[in-house]
Coordinates of C-alpha atoms and ligand atoms in Angstrom, one line a residue:
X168 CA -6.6 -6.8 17.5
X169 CA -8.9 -8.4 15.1
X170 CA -8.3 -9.5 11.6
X171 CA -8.6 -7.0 8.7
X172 CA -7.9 -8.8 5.7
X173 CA -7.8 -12.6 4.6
X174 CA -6.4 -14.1 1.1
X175 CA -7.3 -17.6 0.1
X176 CA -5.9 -19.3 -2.0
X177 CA -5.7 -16.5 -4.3
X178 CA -4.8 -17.5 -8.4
X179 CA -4.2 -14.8 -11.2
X180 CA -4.0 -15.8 -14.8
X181 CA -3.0 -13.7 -18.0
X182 CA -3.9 -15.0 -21.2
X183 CA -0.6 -14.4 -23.1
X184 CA -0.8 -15.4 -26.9
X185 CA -2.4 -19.3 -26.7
X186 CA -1.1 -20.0 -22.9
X187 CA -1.9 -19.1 -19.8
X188 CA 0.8 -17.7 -17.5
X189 CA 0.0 -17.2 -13.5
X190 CA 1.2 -14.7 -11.9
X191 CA -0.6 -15.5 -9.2
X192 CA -0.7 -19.3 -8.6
X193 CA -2.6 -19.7 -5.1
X194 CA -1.5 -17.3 -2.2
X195 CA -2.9 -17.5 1.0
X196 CA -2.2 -15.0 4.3
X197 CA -4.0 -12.8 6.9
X198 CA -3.4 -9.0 8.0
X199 CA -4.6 -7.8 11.5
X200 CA -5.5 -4.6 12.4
X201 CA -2.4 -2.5 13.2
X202 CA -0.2 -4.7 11.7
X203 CA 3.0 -3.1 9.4
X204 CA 3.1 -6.1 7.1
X205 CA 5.9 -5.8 4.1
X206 CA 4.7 -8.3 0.9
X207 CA 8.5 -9.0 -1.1
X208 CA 9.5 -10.7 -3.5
X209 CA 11.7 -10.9 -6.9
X210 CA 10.7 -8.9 -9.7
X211 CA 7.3 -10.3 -11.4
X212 CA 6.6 -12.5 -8.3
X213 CA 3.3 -11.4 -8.2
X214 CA 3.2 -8.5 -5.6
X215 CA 1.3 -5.7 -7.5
X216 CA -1.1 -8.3 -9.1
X217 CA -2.1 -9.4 -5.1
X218 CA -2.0 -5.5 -4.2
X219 CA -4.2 -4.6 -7.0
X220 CA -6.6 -7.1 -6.1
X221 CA -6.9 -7.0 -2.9
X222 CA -7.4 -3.0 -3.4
X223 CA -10.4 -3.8 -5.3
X224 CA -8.4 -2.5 -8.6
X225 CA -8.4 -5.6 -10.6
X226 CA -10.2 -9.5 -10.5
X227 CA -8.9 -12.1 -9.4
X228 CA -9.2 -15.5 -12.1
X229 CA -10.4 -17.6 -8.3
X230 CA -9.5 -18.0 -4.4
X231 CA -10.7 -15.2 -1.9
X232 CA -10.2 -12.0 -0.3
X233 CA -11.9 -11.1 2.9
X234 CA -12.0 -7.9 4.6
X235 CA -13.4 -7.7 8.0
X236 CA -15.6 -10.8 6.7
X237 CA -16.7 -9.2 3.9
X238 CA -16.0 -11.7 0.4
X239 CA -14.6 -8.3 -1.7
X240 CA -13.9 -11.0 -4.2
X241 CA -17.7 -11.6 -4.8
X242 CA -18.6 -8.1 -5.2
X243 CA -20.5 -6.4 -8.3
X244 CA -18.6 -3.4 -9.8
X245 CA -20.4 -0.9 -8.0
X246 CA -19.6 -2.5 -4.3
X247 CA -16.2 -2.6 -5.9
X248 CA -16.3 1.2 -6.2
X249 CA -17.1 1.5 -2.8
X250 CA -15.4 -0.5 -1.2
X251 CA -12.5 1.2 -2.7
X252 CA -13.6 4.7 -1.7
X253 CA -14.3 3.3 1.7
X254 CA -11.9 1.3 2.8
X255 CA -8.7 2.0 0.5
X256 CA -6.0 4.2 0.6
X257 CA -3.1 3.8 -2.3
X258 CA -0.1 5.4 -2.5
X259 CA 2.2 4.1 -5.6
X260 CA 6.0 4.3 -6.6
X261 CA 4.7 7.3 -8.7
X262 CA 2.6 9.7 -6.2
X263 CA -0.1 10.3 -9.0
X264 CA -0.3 14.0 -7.6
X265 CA -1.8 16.7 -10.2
X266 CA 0.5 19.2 -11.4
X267 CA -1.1 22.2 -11.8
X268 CA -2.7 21.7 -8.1
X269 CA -1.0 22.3 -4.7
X270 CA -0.2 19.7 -2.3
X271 CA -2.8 20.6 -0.3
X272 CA -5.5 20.9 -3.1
X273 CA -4.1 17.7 -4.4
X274 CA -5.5 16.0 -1.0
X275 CA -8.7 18.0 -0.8
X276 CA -9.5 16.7 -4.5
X277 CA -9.8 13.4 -2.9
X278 CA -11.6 14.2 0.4
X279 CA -13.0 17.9 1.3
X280 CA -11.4 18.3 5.0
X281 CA -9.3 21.4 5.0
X282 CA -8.3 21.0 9.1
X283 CA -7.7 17.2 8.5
X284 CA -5.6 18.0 5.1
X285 CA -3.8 20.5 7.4
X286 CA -3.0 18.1 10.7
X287 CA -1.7 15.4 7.9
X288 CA 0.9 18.3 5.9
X289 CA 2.0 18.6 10.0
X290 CA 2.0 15.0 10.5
X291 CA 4.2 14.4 7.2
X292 CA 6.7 16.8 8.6
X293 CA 5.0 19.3 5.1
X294 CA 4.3 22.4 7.7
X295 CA 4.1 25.4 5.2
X296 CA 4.4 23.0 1.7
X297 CA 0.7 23.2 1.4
X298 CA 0.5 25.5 -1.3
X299 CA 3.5 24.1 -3.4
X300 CA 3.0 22.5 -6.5
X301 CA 4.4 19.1 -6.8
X302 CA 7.2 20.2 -9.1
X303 CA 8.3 22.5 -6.7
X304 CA 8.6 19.6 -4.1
X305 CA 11.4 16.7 -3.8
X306 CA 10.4 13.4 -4.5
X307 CA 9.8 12.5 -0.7
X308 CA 7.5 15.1 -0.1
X309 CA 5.2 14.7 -3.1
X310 CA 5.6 11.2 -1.7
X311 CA 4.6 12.5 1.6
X312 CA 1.7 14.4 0.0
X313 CA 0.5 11.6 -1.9
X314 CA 0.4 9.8 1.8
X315 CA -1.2 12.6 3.6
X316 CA -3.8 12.5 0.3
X317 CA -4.3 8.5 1.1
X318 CA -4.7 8.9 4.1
X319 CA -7.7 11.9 3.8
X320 CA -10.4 9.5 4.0
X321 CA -9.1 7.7 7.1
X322 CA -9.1 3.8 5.5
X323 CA -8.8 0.8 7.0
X324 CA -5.9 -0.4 5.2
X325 CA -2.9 1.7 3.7
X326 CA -1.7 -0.4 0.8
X327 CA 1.7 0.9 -0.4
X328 CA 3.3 -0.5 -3.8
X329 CA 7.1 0.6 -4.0
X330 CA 6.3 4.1 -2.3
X331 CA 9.9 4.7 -2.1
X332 CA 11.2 2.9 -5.4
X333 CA 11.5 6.7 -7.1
X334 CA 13.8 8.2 -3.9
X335 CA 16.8 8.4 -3.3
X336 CA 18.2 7.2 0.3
X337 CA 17.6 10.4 2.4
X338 CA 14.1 10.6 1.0
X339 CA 13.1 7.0 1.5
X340 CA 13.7 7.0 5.2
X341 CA 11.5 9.9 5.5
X342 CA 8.6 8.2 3.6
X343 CA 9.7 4.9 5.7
X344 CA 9.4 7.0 8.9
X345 CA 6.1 8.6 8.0
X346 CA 4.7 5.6 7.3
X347 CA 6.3 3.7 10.5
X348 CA 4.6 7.2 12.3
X349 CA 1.3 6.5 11.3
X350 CA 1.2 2.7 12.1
X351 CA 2.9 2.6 15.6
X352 CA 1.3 6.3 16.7
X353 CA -2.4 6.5 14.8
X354 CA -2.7 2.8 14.6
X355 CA -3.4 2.6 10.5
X356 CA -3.0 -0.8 9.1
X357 CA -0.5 -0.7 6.1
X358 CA 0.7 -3.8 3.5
X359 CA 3.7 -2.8 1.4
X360 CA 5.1 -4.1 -1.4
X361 CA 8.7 -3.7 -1.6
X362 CA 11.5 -5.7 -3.7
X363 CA 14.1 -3.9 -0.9
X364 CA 14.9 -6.8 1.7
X365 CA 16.1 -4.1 3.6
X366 CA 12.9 -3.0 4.8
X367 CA 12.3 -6.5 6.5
X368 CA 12.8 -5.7 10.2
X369 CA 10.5 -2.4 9.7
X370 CA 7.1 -5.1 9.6
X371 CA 5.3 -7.1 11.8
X372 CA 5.1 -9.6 9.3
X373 CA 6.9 -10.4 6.2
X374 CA 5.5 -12.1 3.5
X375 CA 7.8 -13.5 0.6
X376 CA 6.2 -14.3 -2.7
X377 CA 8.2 -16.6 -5.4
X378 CA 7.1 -16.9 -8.7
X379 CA 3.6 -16.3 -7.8
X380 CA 3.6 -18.5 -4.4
X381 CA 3.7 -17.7 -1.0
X382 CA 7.4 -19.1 0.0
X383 CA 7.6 -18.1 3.6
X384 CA 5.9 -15.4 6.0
X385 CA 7.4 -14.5 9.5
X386 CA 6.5 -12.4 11.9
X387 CA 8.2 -10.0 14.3
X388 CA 6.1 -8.8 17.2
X389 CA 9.0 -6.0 17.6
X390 CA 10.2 -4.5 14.3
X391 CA 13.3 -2.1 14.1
X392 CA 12.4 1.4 13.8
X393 CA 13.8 3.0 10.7
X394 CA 15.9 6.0 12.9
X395 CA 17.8 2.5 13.6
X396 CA 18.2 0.7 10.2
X397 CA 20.9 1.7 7.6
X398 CA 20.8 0.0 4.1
Ligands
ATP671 N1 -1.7 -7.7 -18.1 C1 -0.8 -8.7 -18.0 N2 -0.7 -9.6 -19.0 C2 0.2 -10.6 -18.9 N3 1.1 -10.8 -17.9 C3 1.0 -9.9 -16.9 C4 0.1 -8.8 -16.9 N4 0.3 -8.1 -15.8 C5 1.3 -8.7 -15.1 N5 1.7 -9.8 -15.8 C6 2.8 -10.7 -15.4 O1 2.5 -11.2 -14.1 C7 3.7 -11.3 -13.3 C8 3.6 -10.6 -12.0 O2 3.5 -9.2 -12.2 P1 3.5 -8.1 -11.1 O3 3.4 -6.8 -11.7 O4 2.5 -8.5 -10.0 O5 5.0 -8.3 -10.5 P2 5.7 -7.6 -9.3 O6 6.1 -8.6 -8.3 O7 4.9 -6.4 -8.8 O8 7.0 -7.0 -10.0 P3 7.9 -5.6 -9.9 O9 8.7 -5.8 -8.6 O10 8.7 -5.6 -11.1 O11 6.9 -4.5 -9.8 C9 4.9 -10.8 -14.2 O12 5.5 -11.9 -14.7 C10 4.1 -10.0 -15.2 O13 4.8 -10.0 -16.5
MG672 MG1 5.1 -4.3 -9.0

């Protein structure tokens, strides 16, 4: 498996009143293709500033991020733009889905492949939801939608921030498993952030971030699957 993603040395600075504060204060790691890799940390560490840069969402103040050689960091707003329609799929703590569409709409809003929308409702265990609205759906399947909507545009790299921070037990195993699913069975690349140190033995490599720093990473070439974790 080749390498997908590179951060070098990566800083993020906010200008808050007079000072500078950096949330970001020089992080550095790799992601290979297929890889499950979890990014955690305490509380304003630094994981959705990375996340959000690395997605092409926000600038970094310097260092680099490459993806499959390509210097994103260097890129013009419009090779922003497409790298993110490209290359990105997002799923956040908050699905994002539209209200007055159905699940299925939600995820042909975002890429106009009826069968495909259809095998990922299947592949999210959402046989027969498609036409629900999101307020008629629990939290882990408008999570599950918001997934199958990610995941429309077949990207390289899933990046996940907190997707199960709004569920309740039950429902984050299922979005765990579904997520597990489509790394080990279709191969997608996914980087998480989670504060939940119980998702650890779910990656093949965990990456802790302290105060803006990178303060260990390990990997695991045999991760837990989530039928076998409790927390
Ligand atoms: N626009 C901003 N201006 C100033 N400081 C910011 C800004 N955005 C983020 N920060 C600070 O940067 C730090 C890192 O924020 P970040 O959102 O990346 O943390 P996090 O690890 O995702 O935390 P959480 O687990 O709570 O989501 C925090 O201390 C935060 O207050
Ligand atoms: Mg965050």
């Amino acid at each position: 498996m080749g390498e997908l993603l590179r951060v070098e040395d990566l800083k993020k600075s906010y200008n808050v009143g007079r000072n500078l504060f950096w949330a970001l204060k020089g992080i550095s790691f790799d992601v290979e293709e297929g890889d499950f890799v979890l990014l955690y940390g305490d509380s304003g560490s630094g994981k959705s500033t990375a996340l959000n840069i690395i997605g092409g969402m926000d600038r970094a103040t310097s260092g680099k991020v490459f993806v499959y050689g390509q210097e994103i960091t260097s890129f013009n707003d419009k090779q922003l733009n497409e790298y993110r329609r490209d290359y990105i799929g997002f799923v956040f703590q908050s699905y994002n889905l539209i209200n007055n569409l159905s699940a299925k709409e939600n995820i042909l809003l975002v890429g106009n492949k009826p069968d495909l929308a259809d095998k990922l409702l299947a592949e999210m265990g959402l046989e027969g939801k498609g036409n629900s609205f999101p307020t008629e759906l629990s939290g882990g399947e408008a999570q599950r939608v918001a997934i199958a909507r990610s995941m429309i545009k077949s990207p390289s790299i899933l990046l996940c921030d907190e997707p199960t921070g709004a569920l309740d037990y039950d429902n984050s195993k299922k979005v765990m498993q579904t997520l597990q699913k489509l790394n080990r069975e279709s191969g997608v690349t996914i980087l998480m952030v989670s504060h939940n140190t119980a998702f650890v033995p779910l990656a093949h490599k965990v990456i802790k971030l302290r105060s803006g720093s990178v303060e260990s990473i390990i990997c695991n070439d045999s991760p837990t699957l989530v039928e076998d974790l409790e927390w």
